[in-house]
C-alpha angles and dihedrals in degrees: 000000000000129000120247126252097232144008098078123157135181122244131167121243133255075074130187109187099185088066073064105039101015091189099036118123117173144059133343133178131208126199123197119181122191124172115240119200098181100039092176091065112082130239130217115224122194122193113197086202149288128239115247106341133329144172130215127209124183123217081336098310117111122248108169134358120188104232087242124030097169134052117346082034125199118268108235099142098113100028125098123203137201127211131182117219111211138152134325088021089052113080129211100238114005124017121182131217119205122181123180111211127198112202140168113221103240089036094083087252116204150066135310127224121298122213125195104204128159117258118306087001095113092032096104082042097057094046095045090057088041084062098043097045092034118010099053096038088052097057088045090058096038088046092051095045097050084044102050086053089049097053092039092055086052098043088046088056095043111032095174079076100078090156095066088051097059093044087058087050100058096037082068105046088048090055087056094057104055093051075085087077097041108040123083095174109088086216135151085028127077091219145007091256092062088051090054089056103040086058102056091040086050082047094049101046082044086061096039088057100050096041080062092039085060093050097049080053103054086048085239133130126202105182095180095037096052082043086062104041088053084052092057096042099046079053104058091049090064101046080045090057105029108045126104115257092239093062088033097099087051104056080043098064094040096049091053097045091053089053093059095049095042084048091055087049090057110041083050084062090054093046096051092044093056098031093106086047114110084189121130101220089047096062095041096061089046079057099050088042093063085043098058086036092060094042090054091044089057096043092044084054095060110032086054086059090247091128120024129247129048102251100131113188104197098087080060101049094045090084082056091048102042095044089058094043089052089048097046088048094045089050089050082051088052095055092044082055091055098042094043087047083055093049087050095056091046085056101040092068087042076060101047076066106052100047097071091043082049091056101050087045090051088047090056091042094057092051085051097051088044091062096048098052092051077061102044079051083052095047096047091041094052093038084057098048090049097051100033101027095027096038102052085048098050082058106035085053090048083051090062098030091060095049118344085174100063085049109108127203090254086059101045090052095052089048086065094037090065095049089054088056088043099051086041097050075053096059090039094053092042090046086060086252113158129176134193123308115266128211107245097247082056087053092056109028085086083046101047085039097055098032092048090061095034087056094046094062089042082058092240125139114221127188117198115197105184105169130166099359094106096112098036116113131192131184131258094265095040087049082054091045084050102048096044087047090057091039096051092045086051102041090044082055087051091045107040113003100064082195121161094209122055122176124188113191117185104174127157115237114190099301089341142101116205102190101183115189101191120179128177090215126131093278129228093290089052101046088056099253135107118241087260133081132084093309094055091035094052090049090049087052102047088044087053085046100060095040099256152105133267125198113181119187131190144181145130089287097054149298126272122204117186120163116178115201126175105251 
């Protein structure tokens, strides 16, 4: 942090240290010395800029410090600065000038030119080079970045557009590289040489993209050669990553340089592929094309170290270049409208057409629907007649057939009673009549009443488990799903199972109701009868019905029942 006593040279600025110490990465200081006769009148300073960071005193009093000047070093390459020089730091005689740079070798390490001017005198310079280093490249960026969403919105609603999809991708990575000439900060990277990396790769991918863009174009596709282009690519990304810092300048230069090549070869092809094209958006991209060559070929050559200084101009050409690209793309747009819009008017007299042909085809649908429905009517109506009417029936007739004598008059009379509510909860359902919503354990409490003395005379033990279900409501026309669903899967236990244990389970689980019906009859197989037929048919429809799944096993040991609904 301090300069050295001796070993001072003299070199003239603009400086590259590393023409001098070609592996030298570290810290050099630079004295200038200039002689003042009015000291009370101030003094401008302008620094071109200093590579990587840097810090100025004068006459021991500090002017400027970069926030890191170690690793991960500031990034001031590309940045100029403007001091005034005023009293006390002004001396009357000889004044000095030190300035402590922190450079990477590979990384053209050094300082700018420096310029002495009255007050205010290099005041137009500086901001000139402020616009050109800053203000242009900021609305590139700005403008690439606005244009690659753009495109990429576009290409995301229309994927047949593929060639709008790679334009938005490298509209981005080319934003990204050209945050390397407009951020001072080394985040989100731990040192310089990462940031080096992270731009070519940025730069590569940026090229990649664009070689592809101009085949989609061109409507073209060159398997072998976009095969070829990835590989490359890929492969540069791992010599990028993986090679050591002290070859790094080196790959840097001749990836770059092979970009460039690869990106003249290319744009030759497409050249040659739309040279007979008398199309505008054709020649426009060839133009732009010349345009973006002979901008590489200038930053290559400086950043290669061919022509002296750092003003890269491709951050201000990039507006150029953006705005043309989003011409040339928006005239391409154009012609996809019109030829879309042709292909419209082709299609509305198709349409004319098919409407009629539609309309007859609707009028025989409706009839057909018509008639399905009517079915569908049939089917519920005679699905709800089997398990209430039937069913009641079925078990009111095993009542009297088990012991007609023990029946009393109180009994008989309710038994038709219950056929009169079941015929008459049939012609409500049919008529469209709903009522309020129940609870389920209000669903079931009739069930589990009148099957659990039904069972009894039929000898036949039955368990009920209800459990947390006291909150769960279903409508009118789920209730009635439900109660045909218990009183099928009972009366199908009276009529076929001649089991002697019956249990019923109804539990909430989560938004779910699991109703299990379990016997320990003699099963389908065994009765003589398939797992098919109305009884079956009515329970898969009434599980459909209320939005849930039936699983139904038999076998000589039983029967299982388990329907899950969403409750």
């Amino acid at each position: 942090m301090t300069p050295p006593a001796e070993g001072w040279t003299s070199v003239a600025l603009p400086d590259d240290w590393s023409k001098r110490w070609s592996d030298f990465s570290g810290v050099v200081w630079y004295r200038l010395r200039f002689s003042v006769d009015e000291p009370d009148r101030p003094r401008d300073v302008m620094f071109d800029y200093w590579t990587l960071a840097g810090a100025v005193w004068l006459n021991g009093a500090l002017l400027h410090r970069d926030a890191s000047l170690v690793e991960p070093l500031s990034r001031s390459w590309n940045v100029t600065r403007l001091f005034t020089l005023s009293a006390p730091l002004l001396r009357k005689g000889e004044n000095e000038l030190l300035i402590r740079v922190s450079g990477l070798a590979g990384q053209q390490p050094g300082l700018g030119s420096v310029t002495l001017g009255a007050e205010g005198e290099l005041r137009a310079q500086f901001s000139r080079i402020i616009l050109l280093r800053h203000g242009v490249p900021m609305f590139g960026l700005a403008l690439s970045a606005m244009l690659g969403l753009f495109f990429f919105v576009v290409w995301a609603m229309r994927r047949s557009e593929t060639a709008y999809g790679w334009f938005a991708l490298f509209a981005l990575a080319w934003s990204a590289y050209l945050l390397n000439q407009l951020v001072e900060s080394p985040w989100p990277f731990a040192t310089s040489g990462q940031w080096a990396r992270g731009t070519i790769l940025a730069f590569t991918l940026a090229c990649t993209a664009f070689f592809i863009f101009m085949f989609r174009f061109a409507e073209r596709r060159f398997p072998r050669w976009e095969a070829l282009i990835w590989s490359y690519f890929l492969l540069s990304s791992a010599i990028l990553i993986f090679i050591p810092e002290e070859r790094l300048e080196a790959a840097r230069i001749i990836l770059s340089i092979s970009f460039v090549f690869l990106f003249l070869a290319i744009s030759a092809l497409f050249l040659a592929l739309t040279w007979r094209s008398r199309r505008l958006d054709y020649i426009g991209l060839n133009l732009c094309n010349i345009v973006v060559l002979a901008i590489g070929v200038h930053d290559l050559s400086l950043f290669s170290g061919l022509i002296p200084g750092t003003m890269y101009v491709s951050g201000f050409a990039s507006p150029l270049r953006a705005i043309c690209m989003a011409v040339v793309l928006a005239w391409h747009f154009v012609g996809s409208l019109s030829r879309v819009e042709r292909f419209n008017a082709d299609l509305v007299a198709k349409v004319a057409v098919a409407r009629q042909e539609l309309a007859q085809t609707l009028g025989q649908q409706h009839e057909l629907a018509l008639a399905a429905t009517r079915m569908e009517e049939r089917a519920q109506l005679t699905h709800n007649l089997h398990d209430g009417l039937g069913g009641a029936l079925v078990s009111n007739i095993a009542l009297l057939e088990h012991d007609p004598a023990r029946l009393a008059p109180e009994r008989f009379l309710a038994m038709l009673k219950e056929l009169r509510d079941e015929l008459r909860l049939v012609i409500d359902v049919s008529s469209g009549e709903s009522g309020e919503q129940r609870t389920i354990v209000e669903v079931l409490a009739p069930l589990r009443r009148r099957y659990g003395l039904l069972f009894e005379s039929c000898d036949i033990s039955c368990r009920w488990a209800i459990d947390e279900l006291e909150d769960r409501t279903l409508s009118s026309r789920q209730s009635l799903d439900l109660t045909r669903f218990v009183q099928e899967g009972l009366t199908n236990v009276i009529k076929h199972s001649r089991a002697t244990i019956v249990d019923v389970s109804a539990r909430g689980e989560g938004g779910r109701l699991c109703l299990t019906i379990a016997d320990n009859g003699r099963g389908f197989v065994a009765a003589g009868t398939e797992m098919k037929g109305a009884g079956l048919d009515s329970l898969q429809a009434r599980a459909k019905r209320l939005g849930g799944k039936l699983t139904a096993r038999s076998d000589p040991a039983g029967t299982h029942l388990q329907l899950v609904i969403p409750v």
